[in-house]
GROMACS .gro file of C-alpha atoms in nm:
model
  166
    1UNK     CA    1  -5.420  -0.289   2.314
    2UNK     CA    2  -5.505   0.054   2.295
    3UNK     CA    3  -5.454   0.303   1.959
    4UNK     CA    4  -5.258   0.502   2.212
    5UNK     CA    5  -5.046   0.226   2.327
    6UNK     CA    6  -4.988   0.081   1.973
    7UNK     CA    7  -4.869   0.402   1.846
    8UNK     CA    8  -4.621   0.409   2.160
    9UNK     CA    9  -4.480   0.046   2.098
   10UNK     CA   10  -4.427   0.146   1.711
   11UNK     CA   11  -4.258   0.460   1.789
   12UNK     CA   12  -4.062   0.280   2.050
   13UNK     CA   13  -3.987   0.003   1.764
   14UNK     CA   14  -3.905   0.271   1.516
   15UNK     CA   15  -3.658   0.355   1.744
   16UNK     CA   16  -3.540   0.108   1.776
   17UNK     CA   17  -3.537  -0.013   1.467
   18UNK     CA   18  -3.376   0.311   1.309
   19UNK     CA   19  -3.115   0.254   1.595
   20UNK     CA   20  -3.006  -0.083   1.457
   21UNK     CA   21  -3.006  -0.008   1.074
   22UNK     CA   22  -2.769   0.310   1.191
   23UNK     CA   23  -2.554   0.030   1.407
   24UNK     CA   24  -2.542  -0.250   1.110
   25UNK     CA   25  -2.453   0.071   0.863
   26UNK     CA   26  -2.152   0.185   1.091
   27UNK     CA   27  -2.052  -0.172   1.172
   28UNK     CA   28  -2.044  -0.270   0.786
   29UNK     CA   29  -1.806   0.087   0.739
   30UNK     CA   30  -1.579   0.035   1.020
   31UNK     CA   31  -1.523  -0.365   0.941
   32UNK     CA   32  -1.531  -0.330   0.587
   33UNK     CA   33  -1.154  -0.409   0.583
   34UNK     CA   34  -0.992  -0.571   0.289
   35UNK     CA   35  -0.774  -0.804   0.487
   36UNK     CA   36  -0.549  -0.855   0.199
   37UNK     CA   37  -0.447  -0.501   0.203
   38UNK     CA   38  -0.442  -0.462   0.560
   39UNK     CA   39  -0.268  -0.751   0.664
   40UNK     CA   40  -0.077  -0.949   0.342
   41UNK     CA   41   0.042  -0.624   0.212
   42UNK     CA   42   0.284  -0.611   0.526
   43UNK     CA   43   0.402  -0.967   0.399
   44UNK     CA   44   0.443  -0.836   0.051
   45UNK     CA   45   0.634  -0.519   0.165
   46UNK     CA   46   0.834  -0.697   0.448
   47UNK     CA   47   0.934  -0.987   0.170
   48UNK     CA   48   1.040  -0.701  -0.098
   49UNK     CA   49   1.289  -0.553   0.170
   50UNK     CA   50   1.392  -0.900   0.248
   51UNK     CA   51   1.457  -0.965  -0.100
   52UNK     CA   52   1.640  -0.655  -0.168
   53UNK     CA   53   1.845  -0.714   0.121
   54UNK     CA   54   1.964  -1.013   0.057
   55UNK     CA   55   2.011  -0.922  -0.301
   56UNK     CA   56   2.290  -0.690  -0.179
   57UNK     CA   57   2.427  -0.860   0.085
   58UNK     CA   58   2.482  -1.103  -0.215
   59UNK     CA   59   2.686  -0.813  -0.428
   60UNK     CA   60   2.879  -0.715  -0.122
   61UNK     CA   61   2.665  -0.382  -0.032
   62UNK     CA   62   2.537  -0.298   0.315
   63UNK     CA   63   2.134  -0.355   0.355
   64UNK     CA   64   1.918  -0.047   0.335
   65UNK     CA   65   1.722  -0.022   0.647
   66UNK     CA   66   1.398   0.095   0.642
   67UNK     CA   67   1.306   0.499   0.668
   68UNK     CA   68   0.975   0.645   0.740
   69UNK     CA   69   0.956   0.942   0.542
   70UNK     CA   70   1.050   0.723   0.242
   71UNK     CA   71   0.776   0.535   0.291
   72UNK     CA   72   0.563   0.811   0.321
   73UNK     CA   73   0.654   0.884  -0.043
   74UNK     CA   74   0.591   0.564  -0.118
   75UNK     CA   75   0.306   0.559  -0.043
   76UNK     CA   76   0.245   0.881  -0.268
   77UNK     CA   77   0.391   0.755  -0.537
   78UNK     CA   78   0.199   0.371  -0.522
   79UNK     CA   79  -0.090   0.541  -0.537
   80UNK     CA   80  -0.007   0.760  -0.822
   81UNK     CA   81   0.167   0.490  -1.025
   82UNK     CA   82  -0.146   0.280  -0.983
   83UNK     CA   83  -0.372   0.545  -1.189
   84UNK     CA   84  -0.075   0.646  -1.452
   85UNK     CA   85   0.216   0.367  -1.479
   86UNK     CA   86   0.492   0.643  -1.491
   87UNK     CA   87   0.775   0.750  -1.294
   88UNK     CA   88   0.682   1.054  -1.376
   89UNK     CA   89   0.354   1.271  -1.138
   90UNK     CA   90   0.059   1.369  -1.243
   91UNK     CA   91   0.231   1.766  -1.177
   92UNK     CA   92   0.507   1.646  -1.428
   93UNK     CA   93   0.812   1.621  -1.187
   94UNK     CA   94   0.954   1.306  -1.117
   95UNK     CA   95   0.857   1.076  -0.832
   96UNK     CA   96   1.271   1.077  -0.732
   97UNK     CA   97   1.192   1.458  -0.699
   98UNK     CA   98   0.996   1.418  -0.343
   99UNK     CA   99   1.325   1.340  -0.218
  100UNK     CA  100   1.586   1.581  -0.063
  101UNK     CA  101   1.786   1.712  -0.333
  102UNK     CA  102   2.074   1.682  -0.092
  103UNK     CA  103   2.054   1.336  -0.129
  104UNK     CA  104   2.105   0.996  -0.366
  105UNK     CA  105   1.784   0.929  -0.467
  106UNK     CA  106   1.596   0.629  -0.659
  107UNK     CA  107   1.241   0.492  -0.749
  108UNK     CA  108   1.148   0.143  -0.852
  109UNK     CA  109   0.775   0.051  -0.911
  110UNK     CA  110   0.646  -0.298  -1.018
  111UNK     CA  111   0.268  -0.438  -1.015
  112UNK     CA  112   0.124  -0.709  -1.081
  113UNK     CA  113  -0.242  -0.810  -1.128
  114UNK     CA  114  -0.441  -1.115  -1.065
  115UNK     CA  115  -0.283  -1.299  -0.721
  116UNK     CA  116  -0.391  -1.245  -0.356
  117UNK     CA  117  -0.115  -1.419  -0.230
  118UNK     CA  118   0.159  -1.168  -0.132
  119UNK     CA  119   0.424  -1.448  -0.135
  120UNK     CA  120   0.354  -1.510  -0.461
  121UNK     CA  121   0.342  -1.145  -0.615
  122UNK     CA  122   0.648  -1.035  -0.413
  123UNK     CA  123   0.842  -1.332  -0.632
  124UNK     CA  124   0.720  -1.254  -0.930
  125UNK     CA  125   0.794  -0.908  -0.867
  126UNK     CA  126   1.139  -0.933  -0.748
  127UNK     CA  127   1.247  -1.136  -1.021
  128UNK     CA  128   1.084  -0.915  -1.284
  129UNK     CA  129   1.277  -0.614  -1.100
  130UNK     CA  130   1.647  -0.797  -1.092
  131UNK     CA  131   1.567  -0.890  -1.443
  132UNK     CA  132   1.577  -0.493  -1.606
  133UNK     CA  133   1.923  -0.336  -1.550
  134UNK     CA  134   1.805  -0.009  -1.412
  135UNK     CA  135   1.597  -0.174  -1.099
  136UNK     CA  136   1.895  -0.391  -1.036
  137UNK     CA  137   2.134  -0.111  -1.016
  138UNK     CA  138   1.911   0.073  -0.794
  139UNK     CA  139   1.871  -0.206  -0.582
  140UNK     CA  140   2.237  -0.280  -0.567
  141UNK     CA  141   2.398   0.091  -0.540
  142UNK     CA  142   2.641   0.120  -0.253
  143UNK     CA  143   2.542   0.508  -0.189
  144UNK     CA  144   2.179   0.376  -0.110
  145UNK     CA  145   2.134   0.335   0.280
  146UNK     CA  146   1.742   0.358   0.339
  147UNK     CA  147   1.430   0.260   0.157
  148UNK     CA  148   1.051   0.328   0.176
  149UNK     CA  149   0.808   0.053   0.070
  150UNK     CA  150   0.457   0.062   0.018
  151UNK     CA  151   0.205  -0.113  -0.187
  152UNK     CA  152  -0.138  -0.009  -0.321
  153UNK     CA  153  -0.436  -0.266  -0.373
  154UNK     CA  154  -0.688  -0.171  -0.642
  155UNK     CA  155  -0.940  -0.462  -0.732
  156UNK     CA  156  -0.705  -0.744  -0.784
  157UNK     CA  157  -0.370  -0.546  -0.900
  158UNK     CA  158  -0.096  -0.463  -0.679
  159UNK     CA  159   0.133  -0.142  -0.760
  160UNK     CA  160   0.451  -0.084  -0.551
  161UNK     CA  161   0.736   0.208  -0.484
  162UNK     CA  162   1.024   0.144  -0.375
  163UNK     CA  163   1.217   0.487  -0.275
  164UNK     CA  164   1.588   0.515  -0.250
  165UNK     CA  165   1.822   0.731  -0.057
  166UNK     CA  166   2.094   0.769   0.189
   0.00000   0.00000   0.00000
C-alpha cells in the first residue's frame, strides 16, 4: 500500500467514521424516549378521567367529556405546578384564569413522587383528591361539562392539572 492510497482509505474511513458517530448521535436524540411519559402517562391520564367519571356518575352528575383546549392548559399549568406547587402562575394570575371568563371554571393539581406505575399513582392520587373538600367539589359540580388532563414527568415525580369548565 501506497502513502497515497493509505491517506485515501483513512479519509474514506474518516468519513465514514464521522458519518456513523453523527448517525449513533441522532439515533440516541430521536429514541431517547422516556416510555413512561410517553406511553403510561396516557394510562395515568385516561384512569384520572375514568375515576372522575365514575366519581360523578356515583353523585348523580353527568360525566365531563374530554376538551382539547383544556388540555392544552393543562398542560401549561402541569408544567408550571411542577416547578412552583401553586395554583397560582409564575405572572401571579391564577391557573383558573386561562379559562374563558364566560365560563365555570376549576383547577385541581396532585403529584406524587417515587412510582412508575401509572396505575398505582393515579390511585393514590384520586383518593388523596376525593379526600380534601375543595377537589371533591370540583370534581363533583353539576355546571362542569369538560375537562383537560395532562401530566408532567420530572425525574421520578408526577404533577397533574386537571381543568374544569362547561
Amino acid at each position: 500500500m501506497t502513502f497515497e492510497s493509505l491517506d485515501i482509505f483513512l479519509r474514506k474511513w474518516g468519513t465514514i467514521m464521522k458519518r456513523l458517530f453523527f448517525s449513533v448521535i441522532l439515533f440516541t436524540v430521536l429514541f431517547s424516549v422516556d416510555v413512561f411519559a410517553a406511553v403510561d402517562i396516557n394510562v395515568l391520564n385516561n384512569r384520572m378521567l375514568s375515576y372522575i367519571n365514575e366519581l360523578r356518575v356515583s353523585t348523580g352528575v353527568d360525566v365531563l367529556t374530554l376538551d382539547h383546549d383544556l388540555i392544552a392548559i393543562a398542560d401549561i399549568r402541569s408544567k408550571e405546578a411542577s416547578t412552583d406547587w401553586s395554583h397560582t402562575r409564575p405572572n401571579g394570575q391564577q391557573g383558573v384564569e386561562l379559562i374563558s371568563s364566560d365560563k365555570w371554571k376549576g383547577e385541581n393539581l396532585s403529584r406524587i413522587k417515587g412510582t412508575e406505575d401509572p396505575k398505582k399513582a393515579a390511585d393514590v392520587m384520586f383518593d388523596d383528591l376525593v379526600a380534601s373538600p375543595t377537589h371533591y367539589d370540583n370534581m363533583v359540580f353539576g355546571d362542569f361539562t369538560k375537562i383537560g388532563i395532562s401530566s408532567y414527568v420530572e425525574d421520578d415525580r408526577i404533577t397533574v392539572a386537571y381543568m374544569f369548565s362547561n
